[in-house]
Short mmCIF file of C-alpha atoms in Angstrom, two decimals:
data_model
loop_
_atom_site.label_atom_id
_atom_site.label_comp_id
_atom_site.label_asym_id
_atom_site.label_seq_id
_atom_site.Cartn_x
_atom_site.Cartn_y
_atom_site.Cartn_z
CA UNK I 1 183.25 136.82 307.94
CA UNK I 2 179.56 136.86 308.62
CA UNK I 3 178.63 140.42 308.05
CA UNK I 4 180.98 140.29 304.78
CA UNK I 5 179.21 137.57 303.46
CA UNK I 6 175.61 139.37 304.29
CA UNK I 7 176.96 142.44 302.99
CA UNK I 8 178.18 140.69 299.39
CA UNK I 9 174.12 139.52 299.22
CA UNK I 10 173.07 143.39 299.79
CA UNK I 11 170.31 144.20 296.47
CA UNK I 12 171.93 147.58 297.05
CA UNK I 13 175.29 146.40 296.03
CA UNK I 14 173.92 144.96 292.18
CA UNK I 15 171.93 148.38 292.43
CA UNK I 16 175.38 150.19 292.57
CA UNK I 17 176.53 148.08 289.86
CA UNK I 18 172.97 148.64 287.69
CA UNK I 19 174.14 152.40 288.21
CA UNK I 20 177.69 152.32 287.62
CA UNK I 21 176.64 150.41 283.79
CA UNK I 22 173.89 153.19 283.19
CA UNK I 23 170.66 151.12 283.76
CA UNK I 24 168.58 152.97 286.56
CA UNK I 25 164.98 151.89 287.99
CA UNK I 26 162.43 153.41 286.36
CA UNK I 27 159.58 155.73 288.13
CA UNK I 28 156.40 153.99 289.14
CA UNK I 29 153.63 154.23 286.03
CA UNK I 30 151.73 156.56 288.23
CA UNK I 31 152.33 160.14 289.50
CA UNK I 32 155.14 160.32 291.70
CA UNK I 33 155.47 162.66 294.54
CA UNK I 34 157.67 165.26 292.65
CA UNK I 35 155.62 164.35 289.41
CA UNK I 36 158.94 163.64 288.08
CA UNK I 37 159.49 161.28 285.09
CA UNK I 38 161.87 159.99 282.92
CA UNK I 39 164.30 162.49 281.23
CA UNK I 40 164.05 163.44 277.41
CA UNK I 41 166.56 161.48 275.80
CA UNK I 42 166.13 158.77 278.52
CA UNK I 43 165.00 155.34 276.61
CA UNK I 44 162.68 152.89 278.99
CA UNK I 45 164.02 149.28 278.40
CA UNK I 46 162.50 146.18 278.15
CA UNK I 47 161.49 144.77 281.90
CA UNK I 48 164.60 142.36 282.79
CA UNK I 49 162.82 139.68 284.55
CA UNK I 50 159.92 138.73 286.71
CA UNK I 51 160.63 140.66 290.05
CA UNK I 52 158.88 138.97 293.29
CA UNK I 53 156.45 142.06 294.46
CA UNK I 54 158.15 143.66 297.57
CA UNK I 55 156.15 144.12 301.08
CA UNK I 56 156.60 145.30 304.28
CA UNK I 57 160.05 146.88 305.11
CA UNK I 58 162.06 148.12 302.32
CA UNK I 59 159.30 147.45 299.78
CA UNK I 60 159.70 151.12 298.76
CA UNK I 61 163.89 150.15 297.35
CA UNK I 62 164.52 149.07 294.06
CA UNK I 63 163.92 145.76 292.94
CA UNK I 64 166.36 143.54 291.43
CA UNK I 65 165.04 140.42 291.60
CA UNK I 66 167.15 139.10 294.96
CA UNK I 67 164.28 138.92 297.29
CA UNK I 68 163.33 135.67 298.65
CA UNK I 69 160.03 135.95 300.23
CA UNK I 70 156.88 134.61 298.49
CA UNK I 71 154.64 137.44 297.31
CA UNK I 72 151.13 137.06 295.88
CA UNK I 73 151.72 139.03 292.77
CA UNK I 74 154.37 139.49 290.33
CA UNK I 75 156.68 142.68 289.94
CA UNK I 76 157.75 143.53 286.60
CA UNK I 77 160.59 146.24 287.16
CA UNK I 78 161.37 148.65 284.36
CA UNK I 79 164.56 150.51 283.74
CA UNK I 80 166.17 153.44 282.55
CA UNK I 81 168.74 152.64 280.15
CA UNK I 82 171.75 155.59 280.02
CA UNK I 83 174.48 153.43 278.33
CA UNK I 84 173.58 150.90 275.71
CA UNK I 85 176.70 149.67 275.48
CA UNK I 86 176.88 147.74 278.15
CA UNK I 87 172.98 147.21 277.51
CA UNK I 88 173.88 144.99 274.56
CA UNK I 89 176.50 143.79 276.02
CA UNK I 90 175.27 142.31 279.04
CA UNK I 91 172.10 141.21 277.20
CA UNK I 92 174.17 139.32 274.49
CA UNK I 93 175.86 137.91 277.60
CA UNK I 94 173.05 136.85 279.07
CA UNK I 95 171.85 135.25 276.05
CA UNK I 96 175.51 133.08 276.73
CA UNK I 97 174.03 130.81 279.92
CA UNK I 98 170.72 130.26 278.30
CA UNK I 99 168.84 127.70 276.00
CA UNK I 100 169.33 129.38 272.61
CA UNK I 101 173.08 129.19 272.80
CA UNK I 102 173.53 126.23 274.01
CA UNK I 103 171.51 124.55 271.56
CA UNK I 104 172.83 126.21 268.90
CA UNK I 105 176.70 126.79 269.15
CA UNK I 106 177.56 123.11 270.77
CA UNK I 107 174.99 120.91 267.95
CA UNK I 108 176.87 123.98 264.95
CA UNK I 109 180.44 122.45 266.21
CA UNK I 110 179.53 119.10 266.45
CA UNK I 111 177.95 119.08 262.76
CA UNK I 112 180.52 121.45 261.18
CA UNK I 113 183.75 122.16 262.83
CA UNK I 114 184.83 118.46 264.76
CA UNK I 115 182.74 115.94 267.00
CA UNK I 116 186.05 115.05 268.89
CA UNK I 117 186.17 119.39 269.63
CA UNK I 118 182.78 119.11 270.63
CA UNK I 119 182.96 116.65 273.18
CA UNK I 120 185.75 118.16 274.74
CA UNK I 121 183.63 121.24 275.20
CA UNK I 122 180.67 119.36 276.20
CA UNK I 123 182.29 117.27 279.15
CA UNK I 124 184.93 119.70 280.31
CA UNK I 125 184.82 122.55 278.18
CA UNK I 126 188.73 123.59 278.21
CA UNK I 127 190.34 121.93 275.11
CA UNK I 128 193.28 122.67 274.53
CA UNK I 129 193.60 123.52 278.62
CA UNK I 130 195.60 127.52 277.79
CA UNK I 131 193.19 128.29 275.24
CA UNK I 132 189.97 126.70 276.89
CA UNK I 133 190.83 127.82 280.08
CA UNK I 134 191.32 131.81 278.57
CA UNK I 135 187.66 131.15 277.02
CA UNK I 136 186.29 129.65 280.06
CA UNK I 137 187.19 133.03 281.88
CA UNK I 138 185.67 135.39 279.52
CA UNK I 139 182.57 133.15 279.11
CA UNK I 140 182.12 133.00 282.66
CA UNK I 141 182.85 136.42 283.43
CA UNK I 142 180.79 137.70 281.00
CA UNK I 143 177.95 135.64 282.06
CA UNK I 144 178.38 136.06 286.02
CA UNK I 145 178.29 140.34 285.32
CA UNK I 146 175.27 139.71 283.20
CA UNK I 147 173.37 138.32 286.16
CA UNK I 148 174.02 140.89 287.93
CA UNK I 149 173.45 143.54 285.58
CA UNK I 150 169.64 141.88 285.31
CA UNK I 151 169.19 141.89 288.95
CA UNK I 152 168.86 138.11 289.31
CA UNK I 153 171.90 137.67 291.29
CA UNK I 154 173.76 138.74 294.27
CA UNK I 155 176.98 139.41 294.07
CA UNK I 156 177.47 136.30 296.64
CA UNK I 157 175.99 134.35 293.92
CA UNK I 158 178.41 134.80 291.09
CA UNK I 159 181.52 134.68 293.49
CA UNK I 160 180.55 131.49 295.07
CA UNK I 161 179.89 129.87 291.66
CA UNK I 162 183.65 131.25 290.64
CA UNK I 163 184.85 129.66 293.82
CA UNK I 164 183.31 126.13 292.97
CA UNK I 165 184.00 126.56 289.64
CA UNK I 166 187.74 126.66 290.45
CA UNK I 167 187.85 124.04 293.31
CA UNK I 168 186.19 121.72 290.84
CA UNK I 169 188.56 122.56 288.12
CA UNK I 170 192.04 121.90 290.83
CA UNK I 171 190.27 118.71 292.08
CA UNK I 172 189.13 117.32 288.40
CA UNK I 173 192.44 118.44 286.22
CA UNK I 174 194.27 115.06 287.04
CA UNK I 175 191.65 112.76 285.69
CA UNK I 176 190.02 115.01 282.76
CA UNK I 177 191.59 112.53 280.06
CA UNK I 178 189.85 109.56 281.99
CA UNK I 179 186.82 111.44 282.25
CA UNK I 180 186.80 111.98 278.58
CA UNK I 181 187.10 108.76 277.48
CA UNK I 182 184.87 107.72 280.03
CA UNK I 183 181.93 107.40 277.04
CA UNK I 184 183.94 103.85 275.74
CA UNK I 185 184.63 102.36 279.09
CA UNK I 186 181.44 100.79 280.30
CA UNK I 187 177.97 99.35 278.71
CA UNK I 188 176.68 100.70 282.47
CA UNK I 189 177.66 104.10 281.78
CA UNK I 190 174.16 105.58 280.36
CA UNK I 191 172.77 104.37 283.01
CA UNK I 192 174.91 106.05 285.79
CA UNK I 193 174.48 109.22 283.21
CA UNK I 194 171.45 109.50 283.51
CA UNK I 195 170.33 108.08 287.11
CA UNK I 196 173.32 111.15 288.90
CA UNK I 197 171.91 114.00 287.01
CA UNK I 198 168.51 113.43 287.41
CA UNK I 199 168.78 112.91 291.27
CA UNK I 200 170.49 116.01 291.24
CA UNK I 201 167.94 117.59 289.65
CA UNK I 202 165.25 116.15 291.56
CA UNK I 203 167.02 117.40 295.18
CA UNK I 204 167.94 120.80 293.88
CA UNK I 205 167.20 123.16 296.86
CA UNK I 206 163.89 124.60 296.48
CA UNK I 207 163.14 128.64 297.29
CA UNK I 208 160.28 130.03 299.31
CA UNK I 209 158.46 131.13 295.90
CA UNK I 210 159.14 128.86 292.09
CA UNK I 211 162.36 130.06 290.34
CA UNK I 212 162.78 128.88 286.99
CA UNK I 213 166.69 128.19 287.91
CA UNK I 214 165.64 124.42 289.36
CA UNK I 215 164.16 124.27 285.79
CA UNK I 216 167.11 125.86 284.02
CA UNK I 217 169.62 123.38 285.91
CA UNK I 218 167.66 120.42 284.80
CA UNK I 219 167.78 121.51 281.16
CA UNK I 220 171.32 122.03 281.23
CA UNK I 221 172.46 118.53 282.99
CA UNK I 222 169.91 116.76 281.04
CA UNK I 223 171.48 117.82 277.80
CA UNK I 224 175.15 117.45 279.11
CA UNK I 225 173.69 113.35 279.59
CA UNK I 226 171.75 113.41 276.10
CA UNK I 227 175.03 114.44 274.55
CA UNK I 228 177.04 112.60 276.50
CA UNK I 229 174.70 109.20 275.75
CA UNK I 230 175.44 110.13 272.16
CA UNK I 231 178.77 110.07 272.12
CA UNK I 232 178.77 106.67 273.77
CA UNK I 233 176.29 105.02 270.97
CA UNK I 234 178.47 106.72 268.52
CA UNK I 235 181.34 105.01 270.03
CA UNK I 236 179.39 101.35 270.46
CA UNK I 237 178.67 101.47 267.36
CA UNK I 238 181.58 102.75 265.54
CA UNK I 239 179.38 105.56 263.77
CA UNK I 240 182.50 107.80 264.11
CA UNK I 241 185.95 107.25 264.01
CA UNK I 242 188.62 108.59 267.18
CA UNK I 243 191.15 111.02 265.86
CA UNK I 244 194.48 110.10 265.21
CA UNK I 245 195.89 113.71 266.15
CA UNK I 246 195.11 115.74 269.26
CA UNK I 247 194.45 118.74 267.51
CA UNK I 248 192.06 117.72 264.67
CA UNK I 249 190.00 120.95 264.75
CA UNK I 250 193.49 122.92 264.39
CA UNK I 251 195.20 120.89 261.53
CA UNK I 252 192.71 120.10 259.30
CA UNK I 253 190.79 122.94 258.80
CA UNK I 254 189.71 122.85 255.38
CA UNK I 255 189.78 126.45 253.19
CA UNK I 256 186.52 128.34 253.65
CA UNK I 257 184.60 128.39 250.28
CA UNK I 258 181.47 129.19 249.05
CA UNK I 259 180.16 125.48 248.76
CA UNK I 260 181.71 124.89 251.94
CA UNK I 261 179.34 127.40 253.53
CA UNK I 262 176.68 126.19 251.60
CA UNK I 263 176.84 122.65 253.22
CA UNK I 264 177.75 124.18 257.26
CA UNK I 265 173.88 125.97 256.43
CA UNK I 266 172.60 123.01 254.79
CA UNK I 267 173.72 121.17 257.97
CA UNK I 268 172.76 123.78 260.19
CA UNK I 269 169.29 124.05 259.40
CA UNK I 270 168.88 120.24 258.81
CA UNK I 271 169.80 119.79 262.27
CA UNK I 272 168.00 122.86 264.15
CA UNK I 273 164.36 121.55 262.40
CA UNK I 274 165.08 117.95 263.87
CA UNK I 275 166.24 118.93 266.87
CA UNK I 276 163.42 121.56 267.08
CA UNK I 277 160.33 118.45 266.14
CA UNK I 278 162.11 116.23 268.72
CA UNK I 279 161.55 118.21 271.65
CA UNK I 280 158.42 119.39 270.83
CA UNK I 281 157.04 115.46 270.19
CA UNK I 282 158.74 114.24 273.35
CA UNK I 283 158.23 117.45 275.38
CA UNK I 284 154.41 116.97 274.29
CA UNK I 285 154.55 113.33 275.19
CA UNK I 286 156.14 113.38 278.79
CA UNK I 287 153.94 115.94 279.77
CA UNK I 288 151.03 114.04 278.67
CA UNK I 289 152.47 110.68 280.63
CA UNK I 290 153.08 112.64 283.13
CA UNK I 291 149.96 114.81 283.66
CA UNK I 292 147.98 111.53 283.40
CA UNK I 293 149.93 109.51 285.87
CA UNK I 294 149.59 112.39 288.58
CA UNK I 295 145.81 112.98 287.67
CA UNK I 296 146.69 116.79 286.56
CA UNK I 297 143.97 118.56 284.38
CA UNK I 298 146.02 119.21 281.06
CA UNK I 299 145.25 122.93 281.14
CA UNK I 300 146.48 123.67 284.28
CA UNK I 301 149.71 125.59 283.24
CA UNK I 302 150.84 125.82 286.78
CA UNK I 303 150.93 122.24 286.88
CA UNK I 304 154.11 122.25 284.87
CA UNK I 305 156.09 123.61 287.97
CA UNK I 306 155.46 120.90 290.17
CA UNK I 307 158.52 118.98 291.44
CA UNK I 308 157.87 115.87 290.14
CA UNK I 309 156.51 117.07 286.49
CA UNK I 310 158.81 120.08 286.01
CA UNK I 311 161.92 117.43 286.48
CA UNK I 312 160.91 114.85 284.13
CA UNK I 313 159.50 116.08 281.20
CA UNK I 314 162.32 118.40 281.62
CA UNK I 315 165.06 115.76 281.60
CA UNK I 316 163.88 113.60 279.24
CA UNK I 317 162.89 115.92 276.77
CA UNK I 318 166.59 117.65 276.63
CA UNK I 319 168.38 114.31 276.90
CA UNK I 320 166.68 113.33 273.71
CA UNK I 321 167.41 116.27 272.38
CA UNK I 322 171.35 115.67 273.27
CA UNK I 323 171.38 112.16 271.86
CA UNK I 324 169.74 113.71 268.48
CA UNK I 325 172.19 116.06 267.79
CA UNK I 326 175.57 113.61 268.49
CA UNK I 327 173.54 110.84 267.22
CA UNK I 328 170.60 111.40 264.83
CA UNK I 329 171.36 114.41 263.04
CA UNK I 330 174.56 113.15 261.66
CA UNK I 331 173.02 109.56 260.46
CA UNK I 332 170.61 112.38 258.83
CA UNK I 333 173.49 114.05 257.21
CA UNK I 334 174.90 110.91 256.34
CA UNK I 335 171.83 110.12 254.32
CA UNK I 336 171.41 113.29 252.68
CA UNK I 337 175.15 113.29 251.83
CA UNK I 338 175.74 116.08 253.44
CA UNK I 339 178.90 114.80 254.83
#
């Protein structure tokens, strides 16, 4: 079991995959021992990621981002691309598990499809269970073979995530209907939402070099509480109504018209621009609080990915960005009469 699990974190196993999809390592800038370059026909992509410089044994191998020693300089790898069809693909898929979707395609079916559909993707993210469960798959799927296809996974990675994934999903199924009413239950619940996240966040194992996934984590948990926060004032205060059907999304769909798409962009780009101003302000705020409590020269960019500044500013800024985008932008489109 050992050497299986070593083997499934071998770099040359992505590397085989990289291959296999058409994306191969591209010469060093300099003159290579066979003077050899890249092919005619043979487009250079864009540099994946931030590779860790290799040294010692094995520094001659590809890179793909798995190594785990510190290094004193960064390694940009550059590739070969040979199919760009899985080029786009995988890059589109990527896209999937980072900040622009999530802050886009949640916030768009909130404002314009159904709040009640939105939480349900939001907390548990299979609703109805076939359907969300069949989305779930591809989404996930999709997004584990894009981290490896960008070298910044091993292939032990993505599987133990699926495994997780699916022991959480056996354990959880029973109470998901508790858990999603969870947001009217308790004047205590903010509190526990945001106090369990953030310790999460703030104990997330921590590398040998920085890895901008302690920061990634943060920004997704602290969003999943911002939202989740909103829902709950929206409840408190009655702002929205429950539905009286448990398929709202699916039976009142109203007929797609041009005024109709006129007021989903209106509502769109109303909501992007305020979410956009209120994490700049409060991003801009808590790093200013924070740089000033710890006694951090502003213009130390470095300083950002310190522990206990990265966590913070992080959390708070994207839980006020979830709470303006359940809460906020729809009293917004309330007064505008957008809705």
């Amino acid at each position: 079991m050992a050497e299986l699990l070593w083997s499934l974190q071998d770099s040359q196993l992505v590397a085989r995959f990289q291959r296999r999809c058409g994306l191969f390592p591209a010469p060093d800038e300099g003159p290579s021992e066979n003077g050899a370059g890249p092919a005619d026909g043979e487009a250079r992509a864009p540099a994946l990621g931030h590779l860790p410089a290799a040294k010692g044994k094995g520094a001659g191998e590809p890179a793909n981002g798995l190594r785990r020693l510190a290094a004193p300089q960064a390694y940009v790898q550059k590739y070969i691309v040979k199919n760009y069809f899985y080029y786009y693909l995988f890059r589109f898929s990527a896209a999937l598990g980072q900040e622009v979707f999530y802050i886009t395609f949640l916030p768009f079916t909130h404002w314009n499809i159904d709040p009640y559909l939105s939480r349900r993707l939001t907390i548990i993210w299979v609703y109805p269970f076939v359907l969300g469960l069949m989305m779930a798959v591809v989404f996930s799927t999709l997004v584990g073979l894009s981290r490896l296809y960008t070298g910044m996974h091993t292939v032990l990675d993505v599987l133990g995530g699926i495994l997780i994934t699916a022991v959480l999903i056996v354990l959880t199924y029973p109470a998901w209907t508790l858990i999603d009413r969870l947001d009217s239950a308790s004047p205590l619940l903010p509190v526990c939402v945001l106090v369990v996240p953030f310790l999460l966040c703030y104990n997330y194992p921590v590398s040998d070099y920085y890895s901008p996934t302690r920061a990634d984590t943060t920004t997704i948990l602290a969003a999943g509480a911002g939202v989740t926060i909103g829902f709950w004032i929206n409840h408190f205060f009655q702002l929205v109504s429950e539905p009286t059907e448990s398929l709202p999304v699916v039976q009142n769909i109203p007929p797609l018209t041009t005024e109709l798409l006129a007021v989903g962009l209106a509502k769109f780009t109303v909501g992007i621009v305020l979410i956009l101003l209120v994490r700049q302000l409060v991003q801009k705020l808590s790093l200013q609080v924070l740089y000033s409590w710890f006694k951090v020269v502003t213009r130390n960019k470095e300083a950002r990915r310190r522990l206990e500044i990265e966590v913070p500013y992080k959390f708070v800024t994207y839980t006020s960005v979830g709470i303006c985008a359940t809460t906020f932008v729809p009293m917004l489109h309330r007064f505008l009469g957008l809705l």
